[in-house]
CSV table of C-alpha atoms in Angstrom, one decimal:
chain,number,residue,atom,x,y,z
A,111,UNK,CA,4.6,-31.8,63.4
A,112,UNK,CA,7.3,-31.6,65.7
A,113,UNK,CA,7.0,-29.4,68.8
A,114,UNK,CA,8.8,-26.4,67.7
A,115,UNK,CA,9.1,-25.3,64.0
A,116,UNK,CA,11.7,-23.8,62.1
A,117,UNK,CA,10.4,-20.6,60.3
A,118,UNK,CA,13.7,-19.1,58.0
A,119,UNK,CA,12.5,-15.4,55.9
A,120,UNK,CA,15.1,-14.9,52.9
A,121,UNK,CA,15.3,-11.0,53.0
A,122,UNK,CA,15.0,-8.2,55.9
A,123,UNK,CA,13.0,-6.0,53.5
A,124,UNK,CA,8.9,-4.3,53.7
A,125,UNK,CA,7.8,-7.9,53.2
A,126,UNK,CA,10.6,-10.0,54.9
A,127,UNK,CA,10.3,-8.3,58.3
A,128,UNK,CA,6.4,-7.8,57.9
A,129,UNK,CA,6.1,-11.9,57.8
A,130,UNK,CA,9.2,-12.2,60.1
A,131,UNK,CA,7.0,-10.4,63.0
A,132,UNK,CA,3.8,-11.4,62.5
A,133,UNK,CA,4.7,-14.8,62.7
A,134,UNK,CA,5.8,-14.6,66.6
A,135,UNK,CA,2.3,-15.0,67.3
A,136,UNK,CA,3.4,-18.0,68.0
A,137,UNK,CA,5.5,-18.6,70.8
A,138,UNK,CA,6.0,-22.5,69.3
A,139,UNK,CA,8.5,-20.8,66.2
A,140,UNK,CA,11.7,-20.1,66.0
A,141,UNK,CA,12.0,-17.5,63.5
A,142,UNK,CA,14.9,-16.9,61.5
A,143,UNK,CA,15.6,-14.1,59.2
A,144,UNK,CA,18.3,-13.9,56.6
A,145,UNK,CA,19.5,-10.7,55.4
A,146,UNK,CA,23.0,-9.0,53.6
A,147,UNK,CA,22.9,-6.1,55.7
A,148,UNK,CA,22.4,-5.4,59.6
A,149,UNK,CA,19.7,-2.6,59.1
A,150,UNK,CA,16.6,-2.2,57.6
A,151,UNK,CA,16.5,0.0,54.3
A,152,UNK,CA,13.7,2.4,53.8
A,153,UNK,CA,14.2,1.7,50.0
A,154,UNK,CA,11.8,4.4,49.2
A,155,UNK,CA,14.2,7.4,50.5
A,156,UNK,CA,17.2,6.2,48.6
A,157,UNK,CA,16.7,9.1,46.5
A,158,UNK,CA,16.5,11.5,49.8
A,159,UNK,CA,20.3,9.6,50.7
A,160,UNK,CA,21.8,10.1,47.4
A,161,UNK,CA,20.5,13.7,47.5
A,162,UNK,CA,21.7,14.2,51.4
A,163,UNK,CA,18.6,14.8,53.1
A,164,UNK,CA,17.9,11.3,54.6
A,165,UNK,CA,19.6,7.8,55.5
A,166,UNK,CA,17.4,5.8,54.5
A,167,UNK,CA,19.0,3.1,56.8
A,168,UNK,CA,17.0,1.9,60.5
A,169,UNK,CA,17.9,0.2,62.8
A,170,UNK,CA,16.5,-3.4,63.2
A,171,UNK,CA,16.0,-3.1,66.8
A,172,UNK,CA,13.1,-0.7,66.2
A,173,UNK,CA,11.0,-2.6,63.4
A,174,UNK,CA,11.8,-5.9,64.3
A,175,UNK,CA,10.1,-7.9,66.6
A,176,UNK,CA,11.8,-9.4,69.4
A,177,UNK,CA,12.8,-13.3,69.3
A,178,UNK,CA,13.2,-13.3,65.6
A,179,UNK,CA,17.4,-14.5,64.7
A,180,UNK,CA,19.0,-11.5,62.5
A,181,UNK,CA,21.3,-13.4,60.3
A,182,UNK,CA,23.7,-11.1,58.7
A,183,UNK,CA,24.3,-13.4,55.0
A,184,UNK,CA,23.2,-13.7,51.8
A,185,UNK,CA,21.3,-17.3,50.8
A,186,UNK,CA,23.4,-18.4,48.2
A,187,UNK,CA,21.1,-21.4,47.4
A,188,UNK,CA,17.9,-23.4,48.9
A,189,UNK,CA,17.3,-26.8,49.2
A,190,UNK,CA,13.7,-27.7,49.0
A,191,UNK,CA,14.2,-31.6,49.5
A,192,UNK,CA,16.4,-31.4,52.5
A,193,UNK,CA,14.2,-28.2,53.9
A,194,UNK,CA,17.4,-26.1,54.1
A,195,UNK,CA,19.4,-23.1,53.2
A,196,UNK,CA,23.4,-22.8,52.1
A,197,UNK,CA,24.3,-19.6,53.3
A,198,UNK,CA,27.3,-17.4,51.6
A,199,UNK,CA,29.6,-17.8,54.4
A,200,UNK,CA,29.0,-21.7,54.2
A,201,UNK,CA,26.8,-22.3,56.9
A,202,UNK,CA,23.6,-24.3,56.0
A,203,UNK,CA,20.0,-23.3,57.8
A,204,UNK,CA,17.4,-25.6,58.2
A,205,UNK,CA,13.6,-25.2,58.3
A,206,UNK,CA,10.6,-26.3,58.3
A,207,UNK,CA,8.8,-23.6,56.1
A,208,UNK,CA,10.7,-21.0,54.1
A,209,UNK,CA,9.2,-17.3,53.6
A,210,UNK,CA,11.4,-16.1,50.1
A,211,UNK,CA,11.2,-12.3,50.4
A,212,UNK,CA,14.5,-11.7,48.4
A,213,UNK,CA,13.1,-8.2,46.7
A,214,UNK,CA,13.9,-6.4,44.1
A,215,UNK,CA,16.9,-4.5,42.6
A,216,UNK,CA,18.1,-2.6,39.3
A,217,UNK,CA,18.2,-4.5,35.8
A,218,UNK,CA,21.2,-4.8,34.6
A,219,UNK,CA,21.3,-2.3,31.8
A,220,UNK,CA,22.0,-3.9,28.0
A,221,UNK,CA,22.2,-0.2,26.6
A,222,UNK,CA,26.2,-0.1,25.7
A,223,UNK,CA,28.2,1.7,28.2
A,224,UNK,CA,25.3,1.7,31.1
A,225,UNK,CA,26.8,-0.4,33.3
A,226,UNK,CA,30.1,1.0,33.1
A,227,UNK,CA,29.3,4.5,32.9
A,228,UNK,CA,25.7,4.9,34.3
A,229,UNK,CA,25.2,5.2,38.6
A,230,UNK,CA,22.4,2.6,39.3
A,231,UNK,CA,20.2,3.8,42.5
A,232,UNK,CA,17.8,0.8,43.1
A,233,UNK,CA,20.0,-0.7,46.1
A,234,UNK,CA,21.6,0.7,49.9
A,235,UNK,CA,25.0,0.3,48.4
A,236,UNK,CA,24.1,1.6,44.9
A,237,UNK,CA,23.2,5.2,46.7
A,238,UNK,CA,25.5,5.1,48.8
A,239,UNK,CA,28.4,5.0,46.2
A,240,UNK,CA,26.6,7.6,44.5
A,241,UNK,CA,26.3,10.3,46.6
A,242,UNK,CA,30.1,11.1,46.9
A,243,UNK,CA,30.2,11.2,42.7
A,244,UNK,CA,27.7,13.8,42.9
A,245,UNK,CA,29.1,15.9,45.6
A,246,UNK,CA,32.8,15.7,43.6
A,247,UNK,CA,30.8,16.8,40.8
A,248,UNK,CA,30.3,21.2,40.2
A,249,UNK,CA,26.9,22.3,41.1
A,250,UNK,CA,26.5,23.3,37.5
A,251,UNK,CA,27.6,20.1,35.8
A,252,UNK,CA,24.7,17.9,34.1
A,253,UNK,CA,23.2,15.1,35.3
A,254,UNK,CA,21.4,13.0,33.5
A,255,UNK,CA,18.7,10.8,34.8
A,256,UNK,CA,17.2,7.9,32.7
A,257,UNK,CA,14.3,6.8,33.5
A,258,UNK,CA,11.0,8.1,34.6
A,259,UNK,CA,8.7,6.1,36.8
A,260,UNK,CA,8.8,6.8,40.4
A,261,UNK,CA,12.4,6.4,41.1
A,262,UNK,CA,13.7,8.8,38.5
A,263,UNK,CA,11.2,11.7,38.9
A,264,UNK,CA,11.6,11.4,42.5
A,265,UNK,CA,15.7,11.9,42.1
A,266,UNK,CA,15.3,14.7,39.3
A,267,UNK,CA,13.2,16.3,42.0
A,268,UNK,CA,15.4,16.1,44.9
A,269,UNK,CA,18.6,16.9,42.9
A,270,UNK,CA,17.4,19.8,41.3
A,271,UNK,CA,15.7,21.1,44.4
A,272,UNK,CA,19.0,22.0,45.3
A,273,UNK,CA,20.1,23.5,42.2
A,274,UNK,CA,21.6,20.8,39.9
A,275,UNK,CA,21.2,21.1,36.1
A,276,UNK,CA,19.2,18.1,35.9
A,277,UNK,CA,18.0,16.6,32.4
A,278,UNK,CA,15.3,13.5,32.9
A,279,UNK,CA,15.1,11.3,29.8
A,280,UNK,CA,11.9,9.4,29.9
A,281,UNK,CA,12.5,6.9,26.8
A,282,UNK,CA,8.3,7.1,26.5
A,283,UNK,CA,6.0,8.6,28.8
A,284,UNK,CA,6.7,10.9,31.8
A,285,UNK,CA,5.3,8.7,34.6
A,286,UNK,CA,3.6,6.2,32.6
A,287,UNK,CA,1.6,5.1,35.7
A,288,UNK,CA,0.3,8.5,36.1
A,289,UNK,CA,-3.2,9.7,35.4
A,290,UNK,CA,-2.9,12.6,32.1
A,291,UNK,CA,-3.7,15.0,35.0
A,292,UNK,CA,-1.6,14.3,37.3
A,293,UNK,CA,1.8,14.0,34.8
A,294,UNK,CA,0.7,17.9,34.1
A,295,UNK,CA,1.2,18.5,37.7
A,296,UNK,CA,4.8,16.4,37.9
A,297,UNK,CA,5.4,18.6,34.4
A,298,UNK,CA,4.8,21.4,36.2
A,299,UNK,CA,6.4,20.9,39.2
A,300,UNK,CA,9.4,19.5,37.4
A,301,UNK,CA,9.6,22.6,35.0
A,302,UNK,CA,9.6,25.0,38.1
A,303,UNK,CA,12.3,23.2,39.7
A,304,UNK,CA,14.3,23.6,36.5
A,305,UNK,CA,14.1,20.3,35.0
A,306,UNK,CA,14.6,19.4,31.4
A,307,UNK,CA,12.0,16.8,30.6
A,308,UNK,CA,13.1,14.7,27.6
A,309,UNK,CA,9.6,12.3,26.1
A,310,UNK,CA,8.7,10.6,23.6
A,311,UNK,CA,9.9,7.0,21.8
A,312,UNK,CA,12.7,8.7,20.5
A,313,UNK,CA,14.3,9.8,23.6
A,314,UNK,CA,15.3,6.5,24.4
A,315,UNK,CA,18.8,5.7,25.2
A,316,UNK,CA,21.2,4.0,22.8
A,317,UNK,CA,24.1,4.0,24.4
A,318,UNK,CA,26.0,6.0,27.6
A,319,UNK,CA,29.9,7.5,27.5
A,320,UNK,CA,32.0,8.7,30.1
A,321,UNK,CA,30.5,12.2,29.6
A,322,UNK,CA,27.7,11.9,27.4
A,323,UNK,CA,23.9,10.1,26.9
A,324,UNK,CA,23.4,9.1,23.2
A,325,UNK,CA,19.7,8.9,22.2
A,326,UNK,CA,17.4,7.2,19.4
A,327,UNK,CA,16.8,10.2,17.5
A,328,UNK,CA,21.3,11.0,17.5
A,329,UNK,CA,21.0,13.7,20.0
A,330,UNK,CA,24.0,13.6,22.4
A,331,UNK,CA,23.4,15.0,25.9
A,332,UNK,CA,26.4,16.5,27.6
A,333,UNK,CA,26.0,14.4,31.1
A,334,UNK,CA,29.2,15.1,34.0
A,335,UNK,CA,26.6,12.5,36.0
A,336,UNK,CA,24.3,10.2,34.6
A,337,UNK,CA,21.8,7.8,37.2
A,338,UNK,CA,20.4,4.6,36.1
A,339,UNK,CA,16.8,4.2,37.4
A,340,UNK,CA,15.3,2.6,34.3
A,341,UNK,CA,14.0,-0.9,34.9
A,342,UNK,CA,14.0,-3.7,38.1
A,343,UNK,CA,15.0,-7.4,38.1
A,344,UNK,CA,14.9,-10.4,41.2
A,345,UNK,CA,17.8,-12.0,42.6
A,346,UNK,CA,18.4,-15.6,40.5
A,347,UNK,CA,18.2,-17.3,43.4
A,348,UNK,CA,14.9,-18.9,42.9
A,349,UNK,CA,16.1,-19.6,39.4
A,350,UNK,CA,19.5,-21.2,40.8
A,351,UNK,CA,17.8,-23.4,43.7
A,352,UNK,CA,15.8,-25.2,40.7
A,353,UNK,CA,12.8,-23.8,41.9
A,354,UNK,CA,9.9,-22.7,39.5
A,355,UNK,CA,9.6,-19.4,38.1
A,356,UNK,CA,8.2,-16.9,35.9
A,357,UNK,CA,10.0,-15.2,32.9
A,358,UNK,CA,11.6,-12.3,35.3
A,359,UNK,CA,12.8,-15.1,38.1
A,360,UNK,CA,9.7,-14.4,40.2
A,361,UNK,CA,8.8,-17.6,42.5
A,362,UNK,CA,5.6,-19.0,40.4
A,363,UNK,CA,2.6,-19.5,43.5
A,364,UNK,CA,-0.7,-20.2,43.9
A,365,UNK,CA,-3.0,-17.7,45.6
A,366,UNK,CA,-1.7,-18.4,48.8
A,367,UNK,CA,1.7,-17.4,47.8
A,368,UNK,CA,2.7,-20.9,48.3
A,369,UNK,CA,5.2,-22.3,46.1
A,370,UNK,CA,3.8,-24.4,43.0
A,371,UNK,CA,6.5,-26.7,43.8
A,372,UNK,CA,6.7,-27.1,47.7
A,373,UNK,CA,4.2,-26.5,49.5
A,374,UNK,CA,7.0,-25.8,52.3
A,375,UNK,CA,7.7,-22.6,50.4
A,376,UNK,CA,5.8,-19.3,50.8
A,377,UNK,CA,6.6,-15.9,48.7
A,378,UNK,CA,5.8,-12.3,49.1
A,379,UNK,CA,6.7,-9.3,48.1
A,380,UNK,CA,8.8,-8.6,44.2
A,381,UNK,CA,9.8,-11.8,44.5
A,382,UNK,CA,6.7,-13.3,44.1
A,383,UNK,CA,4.4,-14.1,40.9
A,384,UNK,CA,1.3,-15.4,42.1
A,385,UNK,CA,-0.5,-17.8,39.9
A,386,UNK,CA,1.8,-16.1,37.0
A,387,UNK,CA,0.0,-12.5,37.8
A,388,UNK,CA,2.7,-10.8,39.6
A,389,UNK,CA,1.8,-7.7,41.8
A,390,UNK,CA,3.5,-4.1,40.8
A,391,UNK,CA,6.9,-4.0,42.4
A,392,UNK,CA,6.1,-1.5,45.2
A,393,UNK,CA,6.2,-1.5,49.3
A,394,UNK,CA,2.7,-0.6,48.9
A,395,UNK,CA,2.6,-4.3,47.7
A,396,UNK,CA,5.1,-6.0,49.6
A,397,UNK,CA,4.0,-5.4,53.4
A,398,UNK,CA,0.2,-7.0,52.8
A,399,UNK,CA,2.1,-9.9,50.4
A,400,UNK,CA,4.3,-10.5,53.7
A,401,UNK,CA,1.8,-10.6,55.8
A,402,UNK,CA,-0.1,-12.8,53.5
A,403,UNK,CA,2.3,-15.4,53.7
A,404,UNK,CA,3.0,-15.2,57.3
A,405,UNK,CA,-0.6,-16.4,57.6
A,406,UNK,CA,-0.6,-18.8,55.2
A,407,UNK,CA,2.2,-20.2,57.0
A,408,UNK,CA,0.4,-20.0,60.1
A,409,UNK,CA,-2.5,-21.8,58.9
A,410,UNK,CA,-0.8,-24.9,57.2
A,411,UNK,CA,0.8,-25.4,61.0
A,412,UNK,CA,-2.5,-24.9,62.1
A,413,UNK,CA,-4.0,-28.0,59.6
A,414,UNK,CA,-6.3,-24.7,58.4
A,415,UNK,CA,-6.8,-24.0,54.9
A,416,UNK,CA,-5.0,-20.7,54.0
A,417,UNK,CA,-7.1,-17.9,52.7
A,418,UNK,CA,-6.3,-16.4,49.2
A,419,UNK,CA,-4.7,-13.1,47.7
A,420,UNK,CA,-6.5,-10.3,48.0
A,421,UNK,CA,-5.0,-7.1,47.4
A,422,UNK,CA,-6.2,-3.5,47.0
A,423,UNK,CA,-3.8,-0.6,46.1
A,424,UNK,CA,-4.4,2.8,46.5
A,425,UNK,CA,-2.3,4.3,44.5
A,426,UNK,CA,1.7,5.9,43.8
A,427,UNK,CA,3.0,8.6,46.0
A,428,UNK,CA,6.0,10.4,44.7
A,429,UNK,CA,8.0,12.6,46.2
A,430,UNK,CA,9.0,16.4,44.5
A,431,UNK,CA,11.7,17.5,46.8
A,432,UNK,CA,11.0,18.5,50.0
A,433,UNK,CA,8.7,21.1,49.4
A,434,UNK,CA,6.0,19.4,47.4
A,435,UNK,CA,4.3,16.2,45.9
A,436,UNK,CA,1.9,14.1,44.8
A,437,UNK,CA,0.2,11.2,45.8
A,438,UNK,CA,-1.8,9.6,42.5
A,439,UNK,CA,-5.3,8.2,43.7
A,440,UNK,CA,-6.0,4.7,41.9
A,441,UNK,CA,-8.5,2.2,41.3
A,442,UNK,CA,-8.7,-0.8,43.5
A,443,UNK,CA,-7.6,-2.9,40.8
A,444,UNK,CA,-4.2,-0.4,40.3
A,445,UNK,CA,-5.3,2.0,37.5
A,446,UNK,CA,-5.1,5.6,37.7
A,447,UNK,CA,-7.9,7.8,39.0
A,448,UNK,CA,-8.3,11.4,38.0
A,449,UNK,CA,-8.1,12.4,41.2
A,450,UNK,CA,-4.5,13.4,43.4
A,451,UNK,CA,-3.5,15.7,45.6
A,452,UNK,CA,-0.3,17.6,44.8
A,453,UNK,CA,2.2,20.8,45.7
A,454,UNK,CA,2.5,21.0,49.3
A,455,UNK,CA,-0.1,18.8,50.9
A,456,UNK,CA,1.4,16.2,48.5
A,457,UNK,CA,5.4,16.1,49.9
A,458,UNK,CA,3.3,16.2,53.9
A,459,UNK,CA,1.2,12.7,52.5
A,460,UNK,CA,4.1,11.6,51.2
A,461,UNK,CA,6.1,11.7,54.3
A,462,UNK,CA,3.3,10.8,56.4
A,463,UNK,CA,3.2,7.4,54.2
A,464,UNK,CA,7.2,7.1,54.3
A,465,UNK,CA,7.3,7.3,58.5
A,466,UNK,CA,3.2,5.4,58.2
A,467,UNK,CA,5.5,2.2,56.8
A,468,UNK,CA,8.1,1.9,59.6
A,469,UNK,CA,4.9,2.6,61.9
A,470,UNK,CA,3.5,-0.2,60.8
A,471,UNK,CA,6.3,-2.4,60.8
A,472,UNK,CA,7.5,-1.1,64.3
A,473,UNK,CA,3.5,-1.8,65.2
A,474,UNK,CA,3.3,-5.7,64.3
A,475,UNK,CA,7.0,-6.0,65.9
A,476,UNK,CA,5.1,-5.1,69.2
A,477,UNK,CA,2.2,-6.9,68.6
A,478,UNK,CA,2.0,-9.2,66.4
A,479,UNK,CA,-0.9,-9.9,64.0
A,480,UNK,CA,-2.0,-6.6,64.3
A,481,UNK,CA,-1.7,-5.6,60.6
A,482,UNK,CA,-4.8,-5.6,58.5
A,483,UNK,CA,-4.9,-3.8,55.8
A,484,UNK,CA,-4.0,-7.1,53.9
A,485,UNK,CA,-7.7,-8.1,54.5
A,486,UNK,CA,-9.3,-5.2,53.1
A,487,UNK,CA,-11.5,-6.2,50.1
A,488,UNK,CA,-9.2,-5.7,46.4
A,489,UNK,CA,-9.5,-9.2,45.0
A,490,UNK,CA,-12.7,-9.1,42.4
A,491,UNK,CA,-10.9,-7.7,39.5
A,492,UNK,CA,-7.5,-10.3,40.1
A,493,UNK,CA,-10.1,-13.0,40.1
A,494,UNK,CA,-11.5,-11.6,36.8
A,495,UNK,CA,-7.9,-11.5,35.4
A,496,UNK,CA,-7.5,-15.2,36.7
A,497,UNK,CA,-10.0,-16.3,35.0
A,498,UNK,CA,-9.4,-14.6,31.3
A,499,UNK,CA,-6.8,-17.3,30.8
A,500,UNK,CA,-3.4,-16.2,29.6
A,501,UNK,CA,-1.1,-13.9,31.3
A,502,UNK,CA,-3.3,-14.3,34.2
A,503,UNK,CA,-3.7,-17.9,33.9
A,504,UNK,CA,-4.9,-20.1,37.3
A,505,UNK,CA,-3.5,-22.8,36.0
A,506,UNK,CA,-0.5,-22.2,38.7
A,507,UNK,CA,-3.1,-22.0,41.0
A,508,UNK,CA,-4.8,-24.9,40.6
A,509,UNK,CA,-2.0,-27.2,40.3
A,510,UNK,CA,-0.5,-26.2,43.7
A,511,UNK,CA,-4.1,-26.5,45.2
């Protein structure tokens, strides 16, 4: 090992910058990370920015630690064999272990007239472009949302909050993570705000116009704006690099989140499949998946053998507007308990857990290593899936071993 190692992170997101600074425990790295923009996106208030209430932008100074390189470019490939990156501008980065954090972003739609005429919302730049349509727009003109996990009720919410006629087509089930319970509080809350909630298998989309959202069952909605929220994909650039993947382009790892092809290679956050058995695309996820793999990095430098995946979630927290919410309480294992807290005390968790995040990041920027919560206890019923064979299959796993 040579005296000082090259650490490069592909992507400044929850898990990029959560492995970026807790690997400057080590005063031995030089710790690159390599990211399109030049501040960090709080990707869960891109509703709040499209709506006008929040930026959703900070700066990197304050949740980054210092003596990692910002490097303002996209990866356009990586080359495992020669331990190196070939940047969009040209320029190639070398290293000696790679974190791939690249993320998550909107699918592209196959629904005819989607991509042309439907506003995606999953990116910085996708809100951004947004939010001047729906200010050009009349306060009474429809919008139509499609879509409704997290990201769609979330901007239903917040646009009709302040008045817009807002329509949310669920193609399916209203918050399909959702316990029964607490969809009747969303169903409520969205009724009261003055949303028209659109269920059922027949309410899926068939095709968007310029002015109008054609569904399965030949209703046409009327729609001045509609918003894409409906389904995420990776960046190819797993794929592209000839590294292996699951069916989505996740990176395929072992346990450790250590690529089943170079051992080199580490991956966290929606970028990552480990052993096949991808964690739910969330931030939730992503900051204990980055901090995973900072450690695992950590220990191969140190000739130690990494520990293993062990994640617990608690849950989903959605936001209702400003004025209420609900954070759904959830088994360890990511299933929906009965239990959630809702209305008012639901939008103050909500934003405690929003501003919590940053916290945490700004936290291991100024001390390094002091994130835990990616060692509490979670991993029994993953280790049950493992071991049932297909679609949770450890065969990844043990090849990589």
């Amino acid at each position: 090992m040579a005296e000082n190692t090259d650490v490069v992170v592909i992507g400044g997101g929850y898990a990029g910058v959560m492995a970026a600074n807790r690997l400057r425990q080590r005063d031995d790295l030089t710790v690159t990370l390599i990211n399109p923009r030049a501040a960090f996106v709080e990707r869960i208030r891109l509703h709040q920015l499209a709506g006008g209430t929040h930026s959703a932008v900070v700066e990197y100074r304050k949740v980054l630690a210092e003596g990692v390189a910002l490097v303002v470019d996209s990866v356009a490939r990586i080359d495992a064999a020669e331990r190196g990156v070939t940047l969009a501008s040209g320029r190639r980065v070398g290293y000696d272990y790679l974190v791939y954090a690249v993320g998550s972003g909107g699918a592209d739609p196959s629904v005819p007239g989607a991509a042309e005429f439907g506003h995606p919302i999953a990116t910085l730049e996708d809100a951004q472009r947004l939010r001047p349509v729906l200010d050009a727009a009349p306060a009474q003109a429809g919008v139509t949302i499609v879509g409704a996990g997290p990201t769609g009720i979330e901007t239903a919410a917040e646009l009709a909050e302040q008045g817009r006629a807002v329509t949310l087509v669920c193609g399916g089930a209203l918050g399909p993570y959702l316990h029964a319970r607490g969809r009747r509080s969303v169903a409520g809350r969205l009724a009261a705000l003055g949303v028209t909630v659109l269920e059922g298998p027949d309410t899926k989309v068939t095709a968007v116009t310029r002015d109008a959202v054609r569904l399965a069952d030949g209703r046409e909605l009327p729609s001045r704006v509609t918003i894409w929220t409906a389904g995420f994909a990776v960046p190819g650039l797993a794929v592209r690099s000839g590294l292996s993947t699951d069916a989505l382009g996740r990176l395929l790892t072992d346990e450790t989140l250590t690529s089943v092809d170079d051992v080199r290679i580490v991956a966290a956050g929606d970028s990552a499949a480990p052993s096949g058995l991808a964690l739910r695309m969330s931030c939730q996820a992503a900051m204990p998946l980055g901090a995973r793999a900072a450690d695992t990095v950590l220990s191969r430098i140190a000739d130690e053998r990494p520990e293993t995946l062990n994640q617990v979630f608690a849950g989903q927290c959605i936001s209702l507007g400003r004025g209420a919410g609900i954070f759904q309480f959830a088994h360890r294992n990511d299933t929906a308990l009965w239990f959630h807290i809702a209305g008012r005390p639901g939008a103050k968790l909500k934003e405690f857990v929003c501003k919590s995040i940053v916290k945490h990041l700004a936290d291991e920027a100024a001390k390094p290593g002091a994130y835990g919560l990616h060692r509490v206890s979670g991993g029994a019923d993953r280790r049950r899936r493992l071991e049932a064979g297909p679609g949770g299959t450890p065969a990844a796993a043990e090849q990589a071993a």
